[in-house]
Amino acid sequence: MPSKRLLILLALTASLGWSQQQRRKVIIDEDCSGPGGSNLQTVALMLQSPQVEVLGITVASGDQWRDEEVAHTLRLLEIMDRTEIPVLVGAAFPLVRTREETLLWQERFGKVAYSGAWDARWWHEPFVIPPMPEGTPKTKAAAEDAVHFMIRMVHQYPHEVTIYEGAPMTDLALAISLDTHFAELAQELVFMGGSLSPQTENPEFANSPRHEFNFWFDPEAAYIVLRAPWKKIVCTPTDISIKTSFSPAMLKQIGSANTPLSRYLAKYYSPGDGNDIMWDELAAAAWIDPTLITRKQTLYMGVDIDHGAGYGNTLTWTSKDDLKITTQPVEVQVDLDTKRFYDMFVQLMSAPSNHVH
């Protein structure tokens, strides 16, 4: 007859095995600007969740250039003791849009409030990695590139892998173009992007409510991705993201944990000027726990790829519109339970490193 202690141990082992089997597989495609900030906080959020199995982090240019983003990602993984997660190098440039053409476009149609890696306020050449305040990583990116990794993963785990997209969609567009089965083999696409009618005085959106950076930086990529045959698409648009804020009070709660991650967040926290909006964290948290979203709507979504004043703007239609073009239904998040979202974020960011081999 087994002892009571042995039975408890067996039960715990079985429970742990079940929970690991149930962990949801995800590839994080992100423009991992850093140190700190929404992009890397989103990476940390997913890594900290015991419900999530991060297969890899793929990195494309967007908020910063790709190579410096890769370095910031590698360094965060070192700090979190999660270097078993592969980091894969994605697209350095958008499919079509260039900085030079965009500067000419802005001369004609007006300056945008924010242009990521191209922004004159911190512009540098594409393959330069500026000094890193958090320290230079000792680890290296994987030898495999982001696009082939994504394709390989959805074939290895058909209908099990969520693609989380927090960056311009260049990597996804390339994967779809290389493998016509890529989108349909994924479980779903979850992305932060697009803008409908955000209620804000933020100059980035007040005068151009359909302008959103991820779509704007690579409109052709978003156009390709939104037409692909995904089984499900979930969108966290600007409209709901701007209802969130990573407050000093939340940071104080997290800081009291005194873990390597909480110290990192505290050191590189940047309040104000849109930096404290939890753009990508909300998209990730709502994928982990969909009940955080209290209202949503289904729309058909596209991107303006005409090279006029609306180049890169979000386009939407309802099921009542008699569309003659290929579009997919998109579940668009409208409102959230803010307190529960904040509580979840603070709890995960305060926890010890979720190191699972």
Short mmCIF file of N, CA and C in Angstrom, two decimals, residues 133-307:
data_model
loop_
_atom_site.label_atom_id
_atom_site.label_comp_id
_atom_site.label_asym_id
_atom_site.label_seq_id
_atom_site.Cartn_x
_atom_site.Cartn_y
_atom_site.Cartn_z
N PRO A 133 21.85 50.50 -21.95
CA PRO A 133 21.89 50.82 -20.52
C PRO A 133 21.82 49.60 -19.62
N GLU A 134 21.12 48.55 -20.07
CA GLU A 134 20.94 47.35 -19.25
C GLU A 134 22.10 46.36 -19.38
N GLY A 135 23.08 46.69 -20.23
CA GLY A 135 24.22 45.81 -20.45
C GLY A 135 24.10 45.03 -21.74
N THR A 136 25.22 44.72 -22.34
CA THR A 136 25.26 43.99 -23.61
C THR A 136 25.02 42.49 -23.35
N PRO A 137 24.16 41.84 -24.13
CA PRO A 137 23.91 40.42 -23.90
C PRO A 137 25.12 39.55 -24.27
N LYS A 138 25.28 38.46 -23.53
CA LYS A 138 26.32 37.49 -23.85
C LYS A 138 25.78 36.40 -24.77
N THR A 139 24.47 36.19 -24.73
CA THR A 139 23.83 35.17 -25.56
C THR A 139 23.61 35.70 -26.98
N LYS A 140 23.35 34.78 -27.90
CA LYS A 140 23.18 35.14 -29.31
C LYS A 140 21.81 34.71 -29.80
N ALA A 141 21.36 35.34 -30.88
CA ALA A 141 20.12 34.92 -31.54
C ALA A 141 20.34 33.56 -32.19
N ALA A 142 19.24 32.85 -32.44
CA ALA A 142 19.30 31.55 -33.09
C ALA A 142 19.81 31.70 -34.53
N ALA A 143 20.37 30.62 -35.06
CA ALA A 143 20.88 30.65 -36.44
C ALA A 143 19.73 30.68 -37.44
N GLU A 144 18.62 30.06 -37.11
CA GLU A 144 17.45 30.02 -38.00
C GLU A 144 16.80 31.40 -38.04
N ASP A 145 16.26 31.79 -39.20
CA ASP A 145 15.59 33.09 -39.28
C ASP A 145 14.15 32.98 -38.80
N ALA A 146 13.56 34.13 -38.48
CA ALA A 146 12.22 34.18 -37.89
C ALA A 146 11.16 33.53 -38.78
N VAL A 147 11.20 33.81 -40.06
CA VAL A 147 10.14 33.37 -40.96
C VAL A 147 10.12 31.85 -41.10
N HIS A 148 11.28 31.25 -41.30
CA HIS A 148 11.33 29.79 -41.43
C HIS A 148 11.00 29.11 -40.10
N PHE A 149 11.37 29.74 -38.99
CA PHE A 149 11.00 29.20 -37.67
C PHE A 149 9.49 29.17 -37.51
N MET A 150 8.82 30.28 -37.84
CA MET A 150 7.36 30.33 -37.74
C MET A 150 6.70 29.22 -38.57
N ILE A 151 7.16 29.09 -39.81
CA ILE A 151 6.59 28.08 -40.70
C ILE A 151 6.83 26.68 -40.14
N ARG A 152 8.03 26.45 -39.64
CA ARG A 152 8.35 25.13 -39.09
C ARG A 152 7.50 24.80 -37.87
N MET A 153 7.26 25.78 -37.02
CA MET A 153 6.48 25.54 -35.80
C MET A 153 5.02 25.21 -36.10
N VAL A 154 4.39 25.91 -37.04
CA VAL A 154 2.97 25.61 -37.32
C VAL A 154 2.81 24.26 -38.01
N HIS A 155 3.85 23.80 -38.71
CA HIS A 155 3.81 22.45 -39.29
C HIS A 155 4.07 21.39 -38.22
N GLN A 156 4.95 21.73 -37.27
CA GLN A 156 5.26 20.78 -36.19
C GLN A 156 4.09 20.62 -35.23
N TYR A 157 3.36 21.73 -34.98
CA TYR A 157 2.21 21.71 -34.07
C TYR A 157 0.98 22.27 -34.79
N PRO A 158 0.45 21.55 -35.77
CA PRO A 158 -0.66 22.11 -36.56
C PRO A 158 -1.87 22.45 -35.70
N HIS A 159 -2.41 23.64 -35.91
CA HIS A 159 -3.61 24.14 -35.23
C HIS A 159 -3.43 24.31 -33.72
N GLU A 160 -2.19 24.37 -33.26
CA GLU A 160 -1.92 24.53 -31.82
C GLU A 160 -1.22 25.85 -31.49
N VAL A 161 -0.64 26.50 -32.49
CA VAL A 161 0.23 27.65 -32.23
C VAL A 161 -0.51 28.96 -32.50
N THR A 162 -0.61 29.79 -31.46
CA THR A 162 -1.11 31.16 -31.65
C THR A 162 0.04 32.03 -32.12
N ILE A 163 -0.23 32.87 -33.10
CA ILE A 163 0.75 33.88 -33.50
C ILE A 163 0.35 35.17 -32.82
N TYR A 164 1.19 35.61 -31.89
CA TYR A 164 0.95 36.90 -31.23
C TYR A 164 1.76 37.96 -31.98
N GLU A 165 1.09 38.96 -32.50
CA GLU A 165 1.73 39.98 -33.33
C GLU A 165 1.64 41.35 -32.66
N GLY A 166 2.80 41.83 -32.18
CA GLY A 166 2.85 43.16 -31.58
C GLY A 166 3.66 44.14 -32.41
N ALA A 167 4.18 43.66 -33.53
CA ALA A 167 5.07 44.46 -34.39
C ALA A 167 4.36 44.79 -35.69
N PRO A 168 4.96 45.62 -36.54
CA PRO A 168 4.52 45.64 -37.94
C PRO A 168 4.55 44.21 -38.48
N MET A 169 3.68 43.89 -39.43
CA MET A 169 3.41 42.49 -39.78
C MET A 169 4.33 41.91 -40.86
N THR A 170 5.51 42.47 -41.02
CA THR A 170 6.43 42.07 -42.09
C THR A 170 6.76 40.59 -42.05
N ASP A 171 7.13 40.09 -40.86
CA ASP A 171 7.50 38.67 -40.75
C ASP A 171 6.34 37.76 -41.15
N LEU A 172 5.14 38.10 -40.72
CA LEU A 172 3.97 37.27 -41.05
C LEU A 172 3.68 37.29 -42.54
N ALA A 173 3.78 38.45 -43.16
CA ALA A 173 3.54 38.56 -44.60
C ALA A 173 4.54 37.70 -45.38
N LEU A 174 5.78 37.69 -44.93
CA LEU A 174 6.80 36.87 -45.59
C LEU A 174 6.50 35.38 -45.40
N ALA A 175 6.07 34.99 -44.19
CA ALA A 175 5.73 33.59 -43.94
C ALA A 175 4.56 33.14 -44.81
N ILE A 176 3.54 33.98 -44.91
CA ILE A 176 2.37 33.68 -45.75
C ILE A 176 2.77 33.56 -47.22
N SER A 177 3.68 34.43 -47.64
CA SER A 177 4.12 34.42 -49.04
C SER A 177 4.97 33.19 -49.37
N LEU A 178 5.74 32.71 -48.38
CA LEU A 178 6.58 31.53 -48.60
C LEU A 178 5.78 30.23 -48.49
N ASP A 179 4.80 30.21 -47.58
CA ASP A 179 4.05 28.97 -47.32
C ASP A 179 2.56 29.30 -47.32
N THR A 180 1.87 28.87 -48.36
CA THR A 180 0.44 29.20 -48.50
C THR A 180 -0.41 28.55 -47.41
N HIS A 181 0.13 27.57 -46.68
CA HIS A 181 -0.63 26.91 -45.61
C HIS A 181 -0.37 27.51 -44.23
N PHE A 182 0.55 28.49 -44.16
CA PHE A 182 0.97 29.02 -42.86
C PHE A 182 -0.21 29.50 -42.02
N ALA A 183 -1.03 30.39 -42.55
CA ALA A 183 -2.11 30.98 -41.76
C ALA A 183 -3.12 29.93 -41.31
N GLU A 184 -3.51 29.04 -42.20
CA GLU A 184 -4.53 28.05 -41.86
C GLU A 184 -4.02 27.00 -40.87
N LEU A 185 -2.68 26.81 -40.80
CA LEU A 185 -2.11 25.84 -39.86
C LEU A 185 -1.95 26.42 -38.45
N ALA A 186 -1.97 27.74 -38.33
CA ALA A 186 -1.90 28.36 -37.00
C ALA A 186 -3.25 28.19 -36.29
N GLN A 187 -3.22 28.27 -34.97
CA GLN A 187 -4.48 28.21 -34.23
C GLN A 187 -5.27 29.51 -34.41
N GLU A 188 -4.56 30.64 -34.30
CA GLU A 188 -5.21 31.95 -34.45
C GLU A 188 -4.13 33.02 -34.56
N LEU A 189 -4.56 34.19 -34.98
CA LEU A 189 -3.71 35.39 -34.99
C LEU A 189 -4.27 36.37 -33.98
N VAL A 190 -3.42 36.80 -33.06
CA VAL A 190 -3.79 37.82 -32.07
C VAL A 190 -2.85 38.99 -32.29
N PHE A 191 -3.39 40.18 -32.53
CA PHE A 191 -2.48 41.30 -32.82
C PHE A 191 -2.92 42.60 -32.18
N MET A 192 -1.92 43.43 -31.85
CA MET A 192 -2.16 44.81 -31.47
C MET A 192 -1.92 45.64 -32.70
N GLY A 193 -2.94 46.35 -33.15
CA GLY A 193 -2.79 47.17 -34.34
C GLY A 193 -4.13 47.69 -34.82
N GLY A 194 -4.06 48.63 -35.73
CA GLY A 194 -5.29 49.22 -36.25
C GLY A 194 -5.85 50.27 -35.31
N SER A 195 -6.64 51.16 -35.87
CA SER A 195 -7.26 52.23 -35.09
C SER A 195 -8.57 52.60 -35.76
N LEU A 196 -9.62 52.76 -34.96
CA LEU A 196 -10.95 53.04 -35.51
C LEU A 196 -11.40 54.46 -35.20
N SER A 197 -11.68 54.72 -33.93
CA SER A 197 -12.11 56.06 -33.54
C SER A 197 -11.74 56.30 -32.08
N PRO A 198 -10.44 56.32 -31.77
CA PRO A 198 -10.03 56.44 -30.37
C PRO A 198 -10.42 57.79 -29.77
N GLN A 199 -10.96 57.75 -28.56
CA GLN A 199 -11.37 58.97 -27.87
C GLN A 199 -10.19 59.52 -27.07
N THR A 200 -9.44 60.41 -27.69
CA THR A 200 -8.21 60.90 -27.07
C THR A 200 -7.82 62.25 -27.66
N GLU A 201 -7.03 63.00 -26.88
CA GLU A 201 -6.44 64.24 -27.37
C GLU A 201 -5.00 64.03 -27.84
N ASN A 202 -4.54 62.79 -27.76
CA ASN A 202 -3.19 62.47 -28.22
C ASN A 202 -3.06 62.87 -29.69
N PRO A 203 -2.09 63.73 -30.03
CA PRO A 203 -1.99 64.24 -31.40
C PRO A 203 -1.75 63.16 -32.44
N GLU A 204 -1.22 62.01 -32.00
CA GLU A 204 -0.98 60.92 -32.94
C GLU A 204 -2.28 60.39 -33.54
N PHE A 205 -3.39 60.54 -32.77
CA PHE A 205 -4.67 59.97 -33.21
C PHE A 205 -5.80 60.98 -33.36
N ALA A 206 -5.69 62.11 -32.66
CA ALA A 206 -6.81 63.07 -32.63
C ALA A 206 -7.18 63.55 -34.04
N ASN A 207 -6.18 63.86 -34.85
CA ASN A 207 -6.44 64.36 -36.21
C ASN A 207 -6.47 63.24 -37.25
N SER A 208 -5.94 62.08 -36.89
CA SER A 208 -5.90 60.95 -37.84
C SER A 208 -6.35 59.68 -37.11
N PRO A 209 -7.64 59.57 -36.83
CA PRO A 209 -8.11 58.46 -35.99
C PRO A 209 -7.90 57.08 -36.60
N ARG A 210 -7.70 56.98 -37.91
CA ARG A 210 -7.49 55.68 -38.54
C ARG A 210 -6.00 55.35 -38.71
N HIS A 211 -5.15 56.23 -38.20
CA HIS A 211 -3.70 56.02 -38.28
C HIS A 211 -3.23 55.24 -37.06
N GLU A 212 -2.46 54.19 -37.29
CA GLU A 212 -1.86 53.42 -36.19
C GLU A 212 -0.50 52.93 -36.66
N PHE A 213 0.51 53.01 -35.80
CA PHE A 213 1.90 52.83 -36.22
C PHE A 213 2.18 51.49 -36.87
N ASN A 214 1.75 50.37 -36.26
CA ASN A 214 2.10 49.05 -36.80
C ASN A 214 1.63 48.88 -38.24
N PHE A 215 0.39 49.31 -38.53
CA PHE A 215 -0.11 49.26 -39.91
C PHE A 215 0.64 50.25 -40.79
N TRP A 216 0.88 51.44 -40.28
CA TRP A 216 1.48 52.53 -41.05
C TRP A 216 2.91 52.20 -41.47
N PHE A 217 3.69 51.56 -40.59
CA PHE A 217 5.10 51.29 -40.87
C PHE A 217 5.26 50.30 -42.03
N ASP A 218 4.35 49.32 -42.12
CA ASP A 218 4.39 48.37 -43.24
C ASP A 218 2.97 48.04 -43.68
N PRO A 219 2.34 48.96 -44.44
CA PRO A 219 0.95 48.76 -44.85
C PRO A 219 0.75 47.52 -45.71
N GLU A 220 1.68 47.27 -46.63
CA GLU A 220 1.52 46.12 -47.53
C GLU A 220 1.55 44.80 -46.77
N ALA A 221 2.37 44.72 -45.72
CA ALA A 221 2.42 43.50 -44.91
C ALA A 221 1.08 43.26 -44.22
N ALA A 222 0.53 44.31 -43.60
CA ALA A 222 -0.77 44.16 -42.93
C ALA A 222 -1.86 43.79 -43.93
N TYR A 223 -1.80 44.35 -45.11
CA TYR A 223 -2.76 44.05 -46.18
C TYR A 223 -2.73 42.56 -46.51
N ILE A 224 -1.53 42.00 -46.66
CA ILE A 224 -1.38 40.57 -46.96
C ILE A 224 -1.91 39.71 -45.80
N VAL A 225 -1.54 40.07 -44.59
CA VAL A 225 -1.87 39.26 -43.41
C VAL A 225 -3.38 39.22 -43.16
N LEU A 226 -4.03 40.35 -43.30
CA LEU A 226 -5.47 40.42 -43.00
C LEU A 226 -6.33 39.70 -44.03
N ARG A 227 -5.77 39.41 -45.19
CA ARG A 227 -6.52 38.67 -46.21
C ARG A 227 -6.31 37.16 -46.12
N ALA A 228 -5.34 36.72 -45.32
CA ALA A 228 -4.97 35.30 -45.25
C ALA A 228 -6.04 34.50 -44.50
N PRO A 229 -6.14 33.19 -44.77
CA PRO A 229 -7.22 32.36 -44.22
C PRO A 229 -6.96 31.86 -42.79
N TRP A 230 -6.80 32.78 -41.85
CA TRP A 230 -6.67 32.40 -40.44
C TRP A 230 -7.98 31.80 -39.94
N LYS A 231 -7.89 30.86 -39.00
CA LYS A 231 -9.11 30.30 -38.41
C LYS A 231 -9.79 31.33 -37.51
N LYS A 232 -8.99 32.22 -36.91
CA LYS A 232 -9.54 33.26 -36.04
C LYS A 232 -8.55 34.41 -35.99
N ILE A 233 -9.06 35.64 -35.98
CA ILE A 233 -8.22 36.83 -35.83
C ILE A 233 -8.81 37.67 -34.70
N VAL A 234 -7.96 38.06 -33.75
CA VAL A 234 -8.37 38.92 -32.64
C VAL A 234 -7.52 40.18 -32.67
N CYS A 235 -8.16 41.33 -32.62
CA CYS A 235 -7.48 42.63 -32.73
C CYS A 235 -7.65 43.45 -31.46
N THR A 236 -6.53 43.93 -30.94
CA THR A 236 -6.51 44.93 -29.86
C THR A 236 -6.16 46.26 -30.52
N PRO A 237 -7.17 47.10 -30.83
CA PRO A 237 -6.87 48.36 -31.54
C PRO A 237 -6.45 49.47 -30.58
N THR A 238 -5.99 50.56 -31.16
CA THR A 238 -5.64 51.74 -30.37
C THR A 238 -6.77 52.15 -29.43
N ASP A 239 -8.01 52.02 -29.91
CA ASP A 239 -9.19 52.49 -29.15
C ASP A 239 -9.26 51.93 -27.74
N ILE A 240 -8.93 50.64 -27.59
CA ILE A 240 -9.00 50.02 -26.26
C ILE A 240 -7.67 50.15 -25.52
N SER A 241 -6.56 50.15 -26.26
CA SER A 241 -5.24 50.28 -25.61
C SER A 241 -5.13 51.57 -24.83
N ILE A 242 -5.66 52.67 -25.38
CA ILE A 242 -5.50 53.97 -24.71
C ILE A 242 -6.32 54.08 -23.43
N LYS A 243 -7.13 53.07 -23.14
CA LYS A 243 -7.88 53.05 -21.87
C LYS A 243 -7.03 52.49 -20.74
N THR A 244 -5.79 52.12 -21.03
CA THR A 244 -4.90 51.51 -20.03
C THR A 244 -3.73 52.42 -19.72
N SER A 245 -3.16 52.22 -18.52
CA SER A 245 -1.97 53.00 -18.14
C SER A 245 -1.20 52.24 -17.07
N PHE A 246 0.09 52.07 -17.31
CA PHE A 246 0.98 51.45 -16.33
C PHE A 246 1.39 52.55 -15.34
N SER A 247 0.75 52.56 -14.19
CA SER A 247 0.88 53.68 -13.25
C SER A 247 2.06 53.49 -12.30
N PRO A 248 2.55 54.60 -11.71
CA PRO A 248 3.60 54.49 -10.68
C PRO A 248 3.16 53.62 -9.50
N ALA A 249 1.87 53.64 -9.17
CA ALA A 249 1.37 52.81 -8.06
C ALA A 249 1.53 51.32 -8.38
N MET A 250 1.23 50.94 -9.62
CA MET A 250 1.41 49.55 -10.04
C MET A 250 2.89 49.18 -9.99
N LEU A 251 3.73 50.08 -10.46
CA LEU A 251 5.17 49.83 -10.46
C LEU A 251 5.69 49.64 -9.03
N LYS A 252 5.14 50.42 -8.09
CA LYS A 252 5.56 50.31 -6.69
C LYS A 252 5.21 48.93 -6.13
N GLN A 253 4.00 48.45 -6.49
CA GLN A 253 3.59 47.11 -6.07
C GLN A 253 4.55 46.05 -6.62
N ILE A 254 4.84 46.16 -7.91
CA ILE A 254 5.74 45.20 -8.55
C ILE A 254 7.14 45.28 -7.94
N GLY A 255 7.59 46.51 -7.71
CA GLY A 255 8.94 46.72 -7.17
C GLY A 255 9.16 46.07 -5.82
N SER A 256 8.09 45.96 -5.04
CA SER A 256 8.22 45.38 -3.69
C SER A 256 8.60 43.90 -3.75
N ALA A 257 8.41 43.26 -4.90
CA ALA A 257 8.80 41.85 -5.05
C ALA A 257 10.31 41.70 -5.08
N ASN A 258 11.01 42.75 -5.51
CA ASN A 258 12.48 42.76 -5.55
C ASN A 258 13.07 41.55 -6.28
N THR A 259 12.51 41.24 -7.44
CA THR A 259 13.06 40.19 -8.30
C THR A 259 13.90 40.86 -9.40
N PRO A 260 14.71 40.09 -10.13
CA PRO A 260 15.44 40.69 -11.25
C PRO A 260 14.53 41.39 -12.25
N LEU A 261 13.37 40.79 -12.53
CA LEU A 261 12.43 41.40 -13.47
C LEU A 261 11.84 42.68 -12.91
N SER A 262 11.41 42.66 -11.65
CA SER A 262 10.78 43.86 -11.08
C SER A 262 11.78 45.01 -10.99
N ARG A 263 13.04 44.70 -10.70
CA ARG A 263 14.07 45.75 -10.66
C ARG A 263 14.31 46.32 -12.06
N TYR A 264 14.29 45.46 -13.05
CA TYR A 264 14.45 45.89 -14.45
C TYR A 264 13.30 46.82 -14.84
N LEU A 265 12.06 46.43 -14.52
CA LEU A 265 10.90 47.27 -14.87
C LEU A 265 11.00 48.63 -14.20
N ALA A 266 11.39 48.63 -12.93
CA ALA A 266 11.47 49.90 -12.19
C ALA A 266 12.54 50.81 -12.77
N LYS A 267 13.66 50.22 -13.16
CA LYS A 267 14.78 51.04 -13.64
C LYS A 267 14.47 51.71 -14.98
N TYR A 268 13.70 51.01 -15.84
CA TYR A 268 13.49 51.51 -17.19
C TYR A 268 12.06 51.96 -17.45
N TYR A 269 11.31 52.16 -16.37
CA TYR A 269 9.95 52.69 -16.48
C TYR A 269 9.99 54.13 -16.98
N SER A 270 9.16 54.44 -17.97
CA SER A 270 9.17 55.78 -18.57
C SER A 270 7.73 56.30 -18.64
N PRO A 271 7.31 57.10 -17.66
CA PRO A 271 5.92 57.57 -17.64
C PRO A 271 5.67 58.68 -18.66
N GLY A 272 4.41 58.83 -19.03
CA GLY A 272 3.99 59.95 -19.88
C GLY A 272 4.31 59.77 -21.36
N ASP A 273 3.78 60.68 -22.16
CA ASP A 273 4.04 60.74 -23.59
C ASP A 273 3.68 59.44 -24.32
N GLY A 274 2.65 58.76 -23.82
CA GLY A 274 2.20 57.53 -24.45
C GLY A 274 3.00 56.30 -24.07
N ASN A 275 4.14 56.50 -23.36
CA ASN A 275 4.99 55.36 -22.99
C ASN A 275 4.32 54.44 -21.97
N ASP A 276 3.42 55.01 -21.15
CA ASP A 276 2.80 54.21 -20.09
C ASP A 276 1.52 53.52 -20.55
N ILE A 277 1.08 53.78 -21.79
CA ILE A 277 -0.08 53.05 -22.33
C ILE A 277 0.33 51.60 -22.54
N MET A 278 -0.52 50.68 -22.13
CA MET A 278 -0.17 49.25 -22.17
C MET A 278 -0.66 48.65 -23.49
N TRP A 279 -0.08 49.14 -24.57
CA TRP A 279 -0.50 48.78 -25.93
C TRP A 279 -0.56 47.28 -26.12
N ASP A 280 0.60 46.65 -25.98
CA ASP A 280 0.73 45.24 -26.32
C ASP A 280 0.43 44.31 -25.15
N GLU A 281 0.68 44.80 -23.93
CA GLU A 281 0.40 43.98 -22.75
C GLU A 281 -1.07 43.55 -22.71
N LEU A 282 -1.96 44.48 -23.09
CA LEU A 282 -3.39 44.14 -23.06
C LEU A 282 -3.73 43.04 -24.05
N ALA A 283 -3.17 43.12 -25.25
CA ALA A 283 -3.42 42.08 -26.26
C ALA A 283 -2.97 40.71 -25.75
N ALA A 284 -1.80 40.67 -25.10
CA ALA A 284 -1.28 39.40 -24.57
C ALA A 284 -2.13 38.90 -23.41
N ALA A 285 -2.45 39.80 -22.47
CA ALA A 285 -3.23 39.40 -21.29
C ALA A 285 -4.62 38.91 -21.68
N ALA A 286 -5.24 39.56 -22.66
CA ALA A 286 -6.59 39.18 -23.09
C ALA A 286 -6.57 37.86 -23.86
N TRP A 287 -5.44 37.53 -24.46
CA TRP A 287 -5.32 36.19 -25.07
C TRP A 287 -5.22 35.13 -23.97
N ILE A 288 -4.45 35.42 -22.93
CA ILE A 288 -4.32 34.47 -21.82
C ILE A 288 -5.66 34.31 -21.09
N ASP A 289 -6.35 35.43 -20.85
CA ASP A 289 -7.65 35.40 -20.16
C ASP A 289 -8.65 36.26 -20.93
N PRO A 290 -9.39 35.66 -21.87
CA PRO A 290 -10.33 36.43 -22.70
C PRO A 290 -11.44 37.12 -21.92
N THR A 291 -11.69 36.67 -20.66
CA THR A 291 -12.76 37.30 -19.88
C THR A 291 -12.39 38.72 -19.43
N LEU A 292 -11.14 39.13 -19.64
CA LEU A 292 -10.76 40.52 -19.35
C LEU A 292 -11.48 41.49 -20.28
N ILE A 293 -11.88 41.01 -21.45
CA ILE A 293 -12.58 41.86 -22.43
C ILE A 293 -14.07 41.79 -22.16
N THR A 294 -14.68 42.95 -21.91
CA THR A 294 -16.10 43.00 -21.55
C THR A 294 -17.00 43.33 -22.74
N ARG A 295 -16.40 43.85 -23.82
CA ARG A 295 -17.21 44.14 -25.02
C ARG A 295 -16.32 44.01 -26.25
N LYS A 296 -16.89 43.42 -27.29
CA LYS A 296 -16.16 43.24 -28.55
C LYS A 296 -17.15 43.29 -29.70
N GLN A 297 -16.62 43.45 -30.90
CA GLN A 297 -17.45 43.47 -32.10
C GLN A 297 -16.71 42.78 -33.24
N THR A 298 -17.47 42.27 -34.20
CA THR A 298 -16.85 41.64 -35.36
C THR A 298 -16.89 42.61 -36.54
N LEU A 299 -15.72 42.87 -37.12
CA LEU A 299 -15.59 43.73 -38.28
C LEU A 299 -14.74 43.01 -39.33
N TYR A 300 -14.80 43.49 -40.53
CA TYR A 300 -13.89 43.07 -41.59
C TYR A 300 -12.86 44.18 -41.73
N MET A 301 -11.60 43.83 -41.79
CA MET A 301 -10.55 44.83 -41.65
C MET A 301 -9.57 44.75 -42.82
N GLY A 302 -9.12 45.92 -43.24
CA GLY A 302 -8.11 46.03 -44.28
C GLY A 302 -7.21 47.22 -44.03
N VAL A 303 -6.34 47.49 -44.98
CA VAL A 303 -5.39 48.61 -44.86
C VAL A 303 -5.33 49.35 -46.18
N ASP A 304 -5.29 50.67 -46.10
CA ASP A 304 -5.18 51.51 -47.29
C ASP A 304 -3.75 51.43 -47.82
N ILE A 305 -3.59 50.85 -49.02
CA ILE A 305 -2.25 50.78 -49.61
C ILE A 305 -2.09 51.71 -50.82
N ASP A 306 -3.08 52.58 -51.05
CA ASP A 306 -2.87 53.66 -52.01
C ASP A 306 -1.85 54.63 -51.41
N HIS A 307 -0.99 55.20 -52.24
CA HIS A 307 0.09 56.01 -51.69
C HIS A 307 -0.30 57.47 -51.55
#
